[in-house]
PDB file of C-alpha atoms and ligand atoms in Angstrom:
ATOM      1  CA  MET A  23     -19.603   2.667  21.390  1.00 79.00           C
ATOM      2  CA  LEU A  24     -16.497   1.603  19.481  1.00 95.00           C
ATOM      3  CA  LYS A  25     -13.302   3.534  20.031  1.00 97.00           C
ATOM      4  CA  THR A  26     -10.325   3.087  17.704  1.00 98.00           C
ATOM      5  CA  GLU A  27      -7.679   4.887  15.698  1.00 98.00           C
ATOM      6  CA  GLY A  28      -8.327   4.994  11.956  1.00 98.00           C
ATOM      7  CA  ILE A  29      -7.019   6.393   8.664  1.00 98.00           C
ATOM      8  CA  VAL A  30      -9.394   7.536   5.902  1.00 98.00           C
ATOM      9  CA  LEU A  31      -8.717   5.561   2.712  1.00 98.00           C
ATOM     10  CA  ARG A  32     -11.466   6.903   0.458  1.00 97.00           C
ATOM     11  CA  GLU A  33     -14.348   9.368   0.480  1.00 96.00           C
ATOM     12  CA  THR A  34     -17.435   9.210  -1.713  1.00 95.00           C
ATOM     13  CA  LYS A  35     -19.980  11.994  -1.832  1.00 95.00           C
ATOM     14  CA  TYR A  36     -23.396  10.852  -0.668  1.00 95.00           C
ATOM     15  CA  GLN A  37     -26.482  12.925  -1.489  1.00 94.00           C
ATOM     16  CA  GLU A  38     -25.914  16.651  -1.065  1.00 92.00           C
ATOM     17  CA  THR A  39     -24.237  16.947   2.277  1.00 95.00           C
ATOM     18  CA  SER A  40     -22.889  13.596   3.387  1.00 96.00           C
ATOM     19  CA  LYS A  41     -19.990  11.273   2.656  1.00 96.00           C
ATOM     20  CA  ILE A  42     -19.451   7.555   2.752  1.00 97.00           C
ATOM     21  CA  LEU A  43     -15.946   6.753   3.908  1.00 98.00           C
ATOM     22  CA  SER A  44     -13.737   3.729   3.827  1.00 98.00           C
ATOM     23  CA  ILE A  45     -11.614   3.862   6.978  1.00 98.00           C
ATOM     24  CA  TYR A  46      -8.814   1.497   7.918  1.00 98.00           C
ATOM     25  CA  THR A  47      -8.974   1.126  11.681  1.00 98.00           C
ATOM     26  CA  LYS A  48      -6.527  -0.352  14.123  1.00 98.00           C
ATOM     27  CA  LYS A  49      -9.015  -2.512  16.005  1.00 97.00           C
ATOM     28  CA  MET A  50     -11.689  -3.343  13.428  1.00 97.00           C
ATOM     29  CA  GLY A  51      -9.851  -3.410  10.090  1.00 97.00           C
ATOM     30  CA  LYS A  52     -11.462  -1.752   7.075  1.00 97.00           C
ATOM     31  CA  ILE A  53     -14.955  -0.390   7.712  1.00 98.00           C
ATOM     32  CA  SER A  54     -17.601   1.647   5.843  1.00 97.00           C
ATOM     33  CA  VAL A  55     -18.635   4.806   7.606  1.00 98.00           C
ATOM     34  CA  MET A  56     -21.491   7.212   6.947  1.00 97.00           C
ATOM     35  CA  ALA A  57     -20.368  10.756   7.774  1.00 96.00           C
ATOM     36  CA  LYS A  58     -23.598  12.726   7.862  1.00 94.00           C
ATOM     37  CA  GLY A  59     -23.243  16.382   6.964  1.00 94.00           C
ATOM     38  CA  ALA A  60     -19.479  16.048   6.394  1.00 94.00           C
ATOM     39  CA  ASN A  61     -19.853  17.569   2.929  1.00 93.00           C
ATOM     40  CA  ARG A  62     -21.322  20.804   4.262  1.00 94.00           C
ATOM     41  CA  PRO A  63     -18.849  23.701   3.845  1.00 91.00           C
ATOM     42  CA  LYS A  64     -19.001  24.447   7.565  1.00 93.00           C
ATOM     43  CA  SER A  65     -19.038  20.894   8.829  1.00 94.00           C
ATOM     44  CA  THR A  66     -16.883  20.298  11.888  1.00 94.00           C
ATOM     45  CA  LEU A  67     -15.980  16.907  10.409  1.00 95.00           C
ATOM     46  CA  ILE A  68     -14.209  18.150   7.252  1.00 93.00           C
ATOM     47  CA  ALA A  69     -10.650  17.572   8.515  1.00 94.00           C
ATOM     48  CA  ASN A  70     -11.579  14.183  10.006  1.00 96.00           C
ATOM     49  CA  THR A  71     -13.118  12.799   6.838  1.00 96.00           C
ATOM     50  CA  GLN A  72     -10.542  13.502   4.093  1.00 96.00           C
ATOM     51  CA  PRO A  73      -8.235  10.863   2.622  1.00 96.00           C
ATOM     52  CA  PHE A  74      -5.039  10.433   4.716  1.00 97.00           C
ATOM     53  CA  SER A  75      -6.714  11.908   7.806  1.00 98.00           C
ATOM     54  CA  TYR A  76      -5.617   9.945  10.881  1.00 98.00           C
ATOM     55  CA  ASN A  77      -7.986  10.162  13.852  1.00 98.00           C
ATOM     56  CA  GLU A  78      -9.073   8.738  17.130  1.00 98.00           C
ATOM     57  CA  TYR A  79     -12.689   7.861  16.370  1.00 98.00           C
ATOM     58  CA  GLN A  80     -15.713   6.830  18.332  1.00 97.00           C
ATOM     59  CA  PHE A  81     -18.188   4.960  16.163  1.00 97.00           C
ATOM     60  CA  SER A  82     -21.630   3.566  16.685  1.00 97.00           C
ATOM     61  CA  GLN A  83     -22.844   0.691  14.572  1.00 95.00           C
ATOM     62  CA  GLY A  84     -25.844   1.024  12.271  1.00 94.00           C
ATOM     63  CA  LYS A  85     -27.423  -1.512   9.951  1.00 92.00           C
ATOM     64  CA  SER A  86     -25.160  -1.053   6.918  1.00 92.00           C
ATOM     65  CA  PHE A  87     -22.714   1.578   8.132  1.00 96.00           C
ATOM     66  CA  TYR A  88     -20.813   2.781  11.111  1.00 97.00           C
ATOM     67  CA  TYR A  89     -21.489   6.375  12.223  1.00 97.00           C
ATOM     68  CA  ILE A  90     -18.995   8.865  13.662  1.00 96.00           C
ATOM     69  CA  ASN A  91     -19.907   9.976  17.164  1.00 95.00           C
ATOM     70  CA  GLN A  92     -16.630  11.709  17.792  1.00 96.00           C
ATOM     71  CA  ALA A  93     -13.374  12.282  15.910  1.00 97.00           C
ATOM     72  CA  ASP A  94     -10.145  13.765  17.256  1.00 98.00           C
ATOM     73  CA  ILE A  95      -7.428  14.349  14.740  1.00 97.00           C
ATOM     74  CA  ILE A  96      -4.024  12.763  15.389  1.00 98.00           C
ATOM     75  CA  ASP A  97      -2.401  13.766  12.082  1.00 97.00           C
ATOM     76  CA  SER A  98      -3.828  15.103   8.819  1.00 95.00           C
ATOM     77  CA  PHE A  99      -0.588  14.247   6.930  1.00 96.00           C
ATOM     78  CA  TYR A 100      -1.004  17.640   5.369  1.00 94.00           C
ATOM     79  CA  ASP A 101       2.545  17.580   3.936  1.00 95.00           C
ATOM     80  CA  ILE A 102       1.585  14.700   1.647  1.00 96.00           C
ATOM     81  CA  ARG A 103      -0.803  17.063  -0.125  1.00 91.00           C
ATOM     82  CA  GLU A 104       1.917  19.665  -0.667  1.00 91.00           C
ATOM     83  CA  ASN A 105       3.789  17.710  -3.313  1.00 91.00           C
ATOM     84  CA  MET A 106       2.498  15.955  -6.420  1.00 91.00           C
ATOM     85  CA  ASP A 107       4.743  12.867  -6.087  1.00 91.00           C
ATOM     86  CA  ARG A 108       3.769  12.420  -2.452  1.00 95.00           C
ATOM     87  CA  VAL A 109       0.076  12.746  -3.342  1.00 94.00           C
ATOM     88  CA  ILE A 110       0.239  10.127  -6.088  1.00 93.00           C
ATOM     89  CA  TYR A 111       2.251   7.618  -4.069  1.00 94.00           C
ATOM     90  CA  GLY A 112       0.112   8.376  -1.024  1.00 96.00           C
ATOM     91  CA  PHE A 113      -3.117   7.667  -2.906  1.00 95.00           C
ATOM     92  CA  TYR A 114      -1.552   4.490  -4.223  1.00 94.00           C
ATOM     93  CA  LEU A 115      -0.907   3.291  -0.653  1.00 96.00           C
ATOM     94  CA  LEU A 116      -4.510   4.072   0.306  1.00 96.00           C
ATOM     95  CA  GLU A 117      -5.872   2.345  -2.806  1.00 94.00           C
ATOM     96  CA  LEU A 118      -3.710  -0.695  -2.204  1.00 93.00           C
ATOM     97  CA  ILE A 119      -5.171  -1.143   1.292  1.00 95.00           C
ATOM     98  CA  GLU A 120      -8.701  -0.230   0.210  1.00 94.00           C
ATOM     99  CA  LYS A 121      -8.747  -2.785  -2.622  1.00 91.00           C
ATOM    100  CA  SER A 122      -6.895  -5.644  -1.013  1.00 90.00           C
ATOM    101  CA  MET A 123      -8.045  -5.718   2.622  1.00 92.00           C
ATOM    102  CA  PRO A 124     -11.265  -7.591   3.356  1.00 91.00           C
ATOM    103  CA  ASP A 125     -13.911  -5.765   5.421  1.00 94.00           C
ATOM    104  CA  GLU A 126     -13.710  -5.868   9.192  1.00 95.00           C
ATOM    105  CA  GLU A 127     -10.655  -8.067   9.473  1.00 94.00           C
ATOM    106  CA  PRO A 128      -8.330  -6.341  11.898  1.00 96.00           C
ATOM    107  CA  ASN A 129      -4.596  -6.524  11.223  1.00 96.00           C
ATOM    108  CA  GLU A 130      -2.707  -4.262  13.586  1.00 97.00           C
ATOM    109  CA  LYS A 131       0.644  -4.873  11.859  1.00 97.00           C
ATOM    110  CA  ILE A 132      -0.756  -3.545   8.593  1.00 97.00           C
ATOM    111  CA  PHE A 133      -2.327  -0.566  10.342  1.00 98.00           C
ATOM    112  CA  LEU A 134       1.007   0.338  11.930  1.00 98.00           C
ATOM    113  CA  LEU A 135       2.830  -0.203   8.609  1.00 98.00           C
ATOM    114  CA  LEU A 136       0.417   2.164   6.836  1.00 98.00           C
ATOM    115  CA  GLU A 137       0.659   4.795   9.569  1.00 98.00           C
ATOM    116  CA  LYS A 138       4.466   4.681   9.579  1.00 98.00           C
ATOM    117  CA  THR A 139       4.749   4.738   5.782  1.00 98.00           C
ATOM    118  CA  LEU A 140       2.432   7.759   5.480  1.00 98.00           C
ATOM    119  CA  ARG A 141       4.450   9.525   8.176  1.00 98.00           C
ATOM    120  CA  LEU A 142       7.718   8.894   6.310  1.00 97.00           C
ATOM    121  CA  LEU A 143       6.142   9.826   2.980  1.00 97.00           C
ATOM    122  CA  SER A 144       5.100  13.186   4.434  1.00 97.00           C
ATOM    123  CA  GLN A 145       8.710  13.850   5.503  1.00 95.00           C
ATOM    124  CA  ILE A 146      10.987  12.643   2.708  1.00 94.00           C
ATOM    125  CA  GLU A 147      12.043  14.852  -0.215  1.00 92.00           C
ATOM    126  CA  ASP A 148      12.955  12.189  -2.778  1.00 90.00           C
ATOM    127  CA  ASN A 149      13.432   8.423  -3.213  1.00 92.00           C
ATOM    128  CA  TYR A 150       9.681   7.897  -2.922  1.00 95.00           C
ATOM    129  CA  LEU A 151       9.768   4.690  -4.920  1.00 94.00           C
ATOM    130  CA  LYS A 152      12.194   3.096  -2.450  1.00 97.00           C
ATOM    131  CA  LEU A 153       9.656   3.660   0.311  1.00 97.00           C
ATOM    132  CA  ILE A 154       6.829   2.301  -1.842  1.00 96.00           C
ATOM    133  CA  VAL A 155       8.765  -0.845  -2.792  1.00 96.00           C
ATOM    134  CA  ALA A 156       9.688  -1.533   0.842  1.00 97.00           C
ATOM    135  CA  PHE A 157       6.049  -0.993   1.835  1.00 97.00           C
ATOM    136  CA  GLU A 158       4.803  -3.365  -0.875  1.00 96.00           C
ATOM    137  CA  LEU A 159       7.156  -6.174   0.152  1.00 96.00           C
ATOM    138  CA  LYS A 160       6.273  -5.854   3.835  1.00 96.00           C
ATOM    139  CA  TYR A 161       2.578  -5.440   3.114  1.00 96.00           C
ATOM    140  CA  ILE A 162       2.282  -8.558   0.945  1.00 94.00           C
ATOM    141  CA  SER A 163       4.244 -10.470   3.590  1.00 95.00           C
ATOM    142  CA  PHE A 164       1.902  -9.313   6.386  1.00 94.00           C
ATOM    143  CA  LEU A 165      -1.036 -10.372   4.202  1.00 91.00           C
ATOM    144  CA  GLY A 166       0.373 -13.891   4.227  1.00 92.00           C
ATOM    145  CA  TYR A 167       2.042 -14.012   0.796  1.00 93.00           C
ATOM    146  CA  LYS A 168       5.668 -13.400   1.739  1.00 95.00           C
ATOM    147  CA  PRO A 169       7.729 -13.988  -1.428  1.00 96.00           C
ATOM    148  CA  TYR A 170      10.060 -16.957  -1.053  1.00 95.00           C
ATOM    149  CA  LEU A 171      13.518 -15.784  -2.100  1.00 93.00           C
ATOM    150  CA  GLU A 172      15.981 -18.065  -0.289  1.00 91.00           C
ATOM    151  CA  GLU A 173      16.170 -20.775  -2.945  1.00 94.00           C
ATOM    152  CA  CYS A 174      14.071 -22.181  -5.790  1.00 96.00           C
ATOM    153  CA  VAL A 175      10.574 -22.387  -4.302  1.00 96.00           C
ATOM    154  CA  MET A 176       9.823 -25.536  -6.297  1.00 96.00           C
ATOM    155  CA  CYS A 177      12.943 -27.715  -5.933  1.00 97.00           C
ATOM    156  CA  GLY A 178      15.191 -26.016  -3.388  1.00 96.00           C
ATOM    157  CA  ASN A 179      18.033 -25.429  -5.865  1.00 96.00           C
ATOM    158  CA  LYS A 180      20.379 -22.695  -4.621  1.00 94.00           C
ATOM    159  CA  GLU A 181      22.866 -22.736  -7.500  1.00 92.00           C
ATOM    160  CA  SER A 182      20.868 -21.852 -10.566  1.00 92.00           C
ATOM    161  CA  SER A 183      22.557 -19.827 -13.312  1.00 91.00           C
ATOM    162  CA  GLY A 184      19.490 -17.561 -13.278  1.00 93.00           C
ATOM    163  CA  TYR A 185      16.133 -17.121 -11.599  1.00 95.00           C
ATOM    164  CA  LYS A 186      12.608 -16.217 -12.563  1.00 97.00           C
ATOM    165  CA  PHE A 187       9.920 -14.832 -10.297  1.00 97.00           C
ATOM    166  CA  SER A 188       6.782 -16.954 -10.282  1.00 97.00           C
ATOM    167  CA  ASN A 189       3.502 -15.374  -9.134  1.00 96.00           C
ATOM    168  CA  ASN A 190       1.662 -18.640  -8.739  1.00 94.00           C
ATOM    169  CA  GLN A 191       4.507 -20.279  -6.788  1.00 95.00           C
ATOM    170  CA  GLY A 192       5.063 -17.129  -4.718  1.00 96.00           C
ATOM    171  CA  GLY A 193       8.822 -16.949  -5.132  1.00 96.00           C
ATOM    172  CA  ILE A 194      11.850 -17.531  -7.305  1.00 96.00           C
ATOM    173  CA  ILE A 195      12.271 -20.620  -9.474  1.00 97.00           C
ATOM    174  CA  CYS A 196      15.531 -22.046 -10.902  1.00 96.00           C
ATOM    175  CA  ASN A 197      16.401 -22.722 -14.544  1.00 96.00           C
ATOM    176  CA  TYR A 198      15.468 -26.417 -14.206  1.00 96.00           C
ATOM    177  CA  CYS A 199      11.969 -25.389 -13.105  1.00 96.00           C
ATOM    178  CA  TYR A 200      11.379 -22.715 -15.793  1.00 96.00           C
ATOM    179  CA  PRO A 201       9.277 -25.156 -17.906  1.00 96.00           C
ATOM    180  CA  LYS A 202       6.887 -25.655 -14.977  1.00 95.00           C
ATOM    181  CA  ASP A 203       5.724 -22.014 -15.085  1.00 95.00           C
ATOM    182  CA  PHE A 204       5.888 -20.227 -18.433  1.00 94.00           C
ATOM    183  CA  SER A 205       4.360 -17.063 -16.986  1.00 95.00           C
ATOM    184  CA  ALA A 206       7.304 -16.542 -14.593  1.00 97.00           C
ATOM    185  CA  LYS A 207       9.441 -13.469 -15.291  1.00 96.00           C
ATOM    186  CA  LEU A 208      13.210 -13.479 -15.560  1.00 95.00           C
ATOM    187  CA  ILE A 209      14.904 -11.388 -12.876  1.00 96.00           C
ATOM    188  CA  SER A 210      18.499 -10.195 -12.815  1.00 94.00           C
ATOM    189  CA  LYS A 211      20.800 -10.732  -9.870  1.00 92.00           C
ATOM    190  CA  GLU A 212      20.486  -7.015  -8.995  1.00 94.00           C
ATOM    191  CA  VAL A 213      16.696  -7.243  -8.951  1.00 95.00           C
ATOM    192  CA  TYR A 214      16.839 -10.329  -6.790  1.00 92.00           C
ATOM    193  CA  THR A 215      19.328  -8.925  -4.232  1.00 94.00           C
ATOM    194  CA  SER A 216      17.453  -5.606  -4.077  1.00 96.00           C
ATOM    195  CA  MET A 217      14.216  -7.435  -3.348  1.00 96.00           C
ATOM    196  CA  VAL A 218      15.845  -9.204  -0.424  1.00 94.00           C
ATOM    197  CA  LYS A 219      17.299  -5.940   0.903  1.00 96.00           C
ATOM    198  CA  PHE A 220      14.011  -4.032   0.663  1.00 97.00           C
ATOM    199  CA  MET A 221      12.100  -6.856   2.283  1.00 95.00           C
ATOM    200  CA  TYR A 222      14.201  -6.800   5.447  1.00 95.00           C
ATOM    201  CA  ALA A 223      15.364  -3.159   5.712  1.00 96.00           C
ATOM    202  CA  ARG A 224      13.776  -0.830   8.258  1.00 96.00           C
ATOM    203  CA  LEU A 225      11.657   1.814   6.542  1.00 97.00           C
ATOM    204  CA  GLU A 226      13.840   4.522   8.116  1.00 95.00           C
ATOM    205  CA  ASP A 227      17.036   3.050   6.638  1.00 95.00           C
ATOM    206  CA  LEU A 228      16.228   2.871   2.938  1.00 96.00           C
ATOM    207  CA  ASP A 229      18.650   5.667   2.001  1.00 93.00           C
ATOM    208  CA  HIS A 230      21.529   3.253   2.614  1.00 93.00           C
ATOM    209  CA  ILE A 231      20.359   0.810  -0.031  1.00 95.00           C
ATOM    210  CA  GLU A 232      22.194   1.437  -3.292  1.00 95.00           C
ATOM    211  CA  VAL A 233      20.031   0.600  -6.262  1.00 96.00           C
ATOM    212  CA  SER A 234      19.713   1.931  -9.807  1.00 95.00           C
ATOM    213  CA  GLU A 235      16.463   3.556 -10.941  1.00 93.00           C
ATOM    214  CA  ASP A 236      16.019   0.747 -13.500  1.00 94.00           C
ATOM    215  CA  THR A 237      16.393  -2.028 -10.951  1.00 96.00           C
ATOM    216  CA  LEU A 238      14.068  -0.255  -8.533  1.00 95.00           C
ATOM    217  CA  CYS A 239      11.352   0.116 -11.181  1.00 94.00           C
ATOM    218  CA  ARG A 240      11.758  -3.539 -12.106  1.00 95.00           C
ATOM    219  CA  VAL A 241      11.402  -4.659  -8.463  1.00 96.00           C
ATOM    220  CA  HIS A 242       8.309  -2.486  -8.180  1.00 94.00           C
ATOM    221  CA  ASP A 243       6.839  -4.051 -11.364  1.00 94.00           C
ATOM    222  CA  ILE A 244       7.448  -7.582 -10.114  1.00 95.00           C
ATOM    223  CA  ILE A 245       5.927  -6.903  -6.693  1.00 94.00           C
ATOM    224  CA  GLU A 246       2.985  -4.876  -8.000  1.00 92.00           C
ATOM    225  CA  ASN A 247       2.144  -7.769 -10.347  1.00 92.00           C
ATOM    226  CA  TYR A 248       2.542 -10.254  -7.543  1.00 94.00           C
ATOM    227  CA  ILE A 249       0.182  -8.237  -5.316  1.00 92.00           C
ATOM    228  CA  LEU A 250      -2.399  -7.900  -8.116  1.00 90.00           C
ATOM    229  CA  TYR A 251      -2.146 -11.631  -8.764  1.00 92.00           C
ATOM    230  CA  ASN A 252      -2.844 -12.409  -5.114  1.00 90.00           C
ATOM    231  CA  ILE A 253      -5.713  -9.980  -4.655  1.00 85.00           C
ATOM    232  CA  ASP A 254      -7.197 -10.932  -8.030  1.00 77.00           C
ATOM    233  CA  ARG A 255      -7.112  -7.472  -9.625  1.00 73.00           C
ATOM    234  CA  LYS A 256      -5.898  -6.144 -12.963  1.00 72.00           C
ATOM    235  CA  GLU A 257      -4.500  -2.756 -12.034  1.00 75.00           C
ATOM    236  CA  PHE A 258      -4.428   0.109  -9.571  1.00 74.00           C
ATOM    237  CA  ASN A 259      -5.995   3.358 -10.841  1.00 74.00           C
ATOM    238  CA  SER A 260      -3.761   5.642  -8.835  1.00 72.00           C
ATOM    239  CA  LEU A 261      -0.651   4.097 -10.377  1.00 67.00           C
ATOM    240  CA  ASN A 262      -1.958   4.650 -13.883  1.00 66.00           C
ATOM    241  CA  MET A 263      -2.127   8.296 -12.955  1.00 59.00           C
ATOM    242  CA  PHE A 264       1.507   8.076 -11.924  1.00 59.00           C
ATOM    243  CA  LYS A 265       2.538   6.413 -15.176  1.00 60.00           C
ATOM    244  CA  LEU A 266       0.665   9.048 -17.196  1.00 52.00           C
ATOM    245  CA  ASN A 267       2.282  11.762 -15.155  1.00 55.00           C
ATOM    246  CA  LYS A 268       5.758  10.320 -15.830  1.00 54.00           C
ATOM    247  CA  LEU A 269       4.961  10.042 -19.519  1.00 50.00           C
ATOM    248  CA  ASN A 270       4.000  13.697 -19.685  1.00 51.00           C
ATOM    249  CA  ILE A 271       7.168  14.759 -17.940  1.00 48.00           C
ATOM    250  CA  ASP A 272       9.353  12.562 -20.155  1.00 45.00           C
ATOM    251  CA  GLU A 273       7.858  14.056 -23.278  1.00 41.00           C
TER     252      GLU A 273
HETATM  253 ZN1  LIG B  27      13.932 -25.427  -9.175  1.00 93.30          ZN
END
């Protein structure tokens, strides 16, 4: 019997009445779970098997799946579902973990980061992107790809007239090093200083960081690309939904 806290990242219907879940657990990392009967309208497992649901689980191990023996809800993060922005950003966080974490590799720091970020997301009324950007920077750092921002990652130059962000070098490069990576993207001083601030700020203190919407979106673009580069993916589906949504509103 395996007892651990876990957060449901994804549910997939299986046959008529069951679900296959991807759950990010504190002790075992990301695991695949067969929730038999969880798709029945009267199943006692409904609340424990929806995305965002945070539970204390007891699993048993089968051949290709884990099975739920017991689930006690800690938080359903119901307030995330109340608001369209929260839902979209929330699903993005789940997708990010689901697509980038390898199976059964525990990382308690990432579990706690996810739990805390979902909790804050369910409470805040605006500035969602600030929370997402701070999450992304901490997440990629905990994964082992902390962006190097102190000086040029290639030559150590601290007095460049400008900087670019290089995905393959994992940090900023100076104007002398631009020719060594043509795919690097130019970043303004505001983008650079905001990145540093969001990397080190506590998630509870993001309101104090002054940043324009433009700069924030740019930081998000840079970091999203950097994450995709490192996990070898092209895009996140849930973010496309967000971009479409924005487009519709803007029109
Ligand atoms: Zn350099």
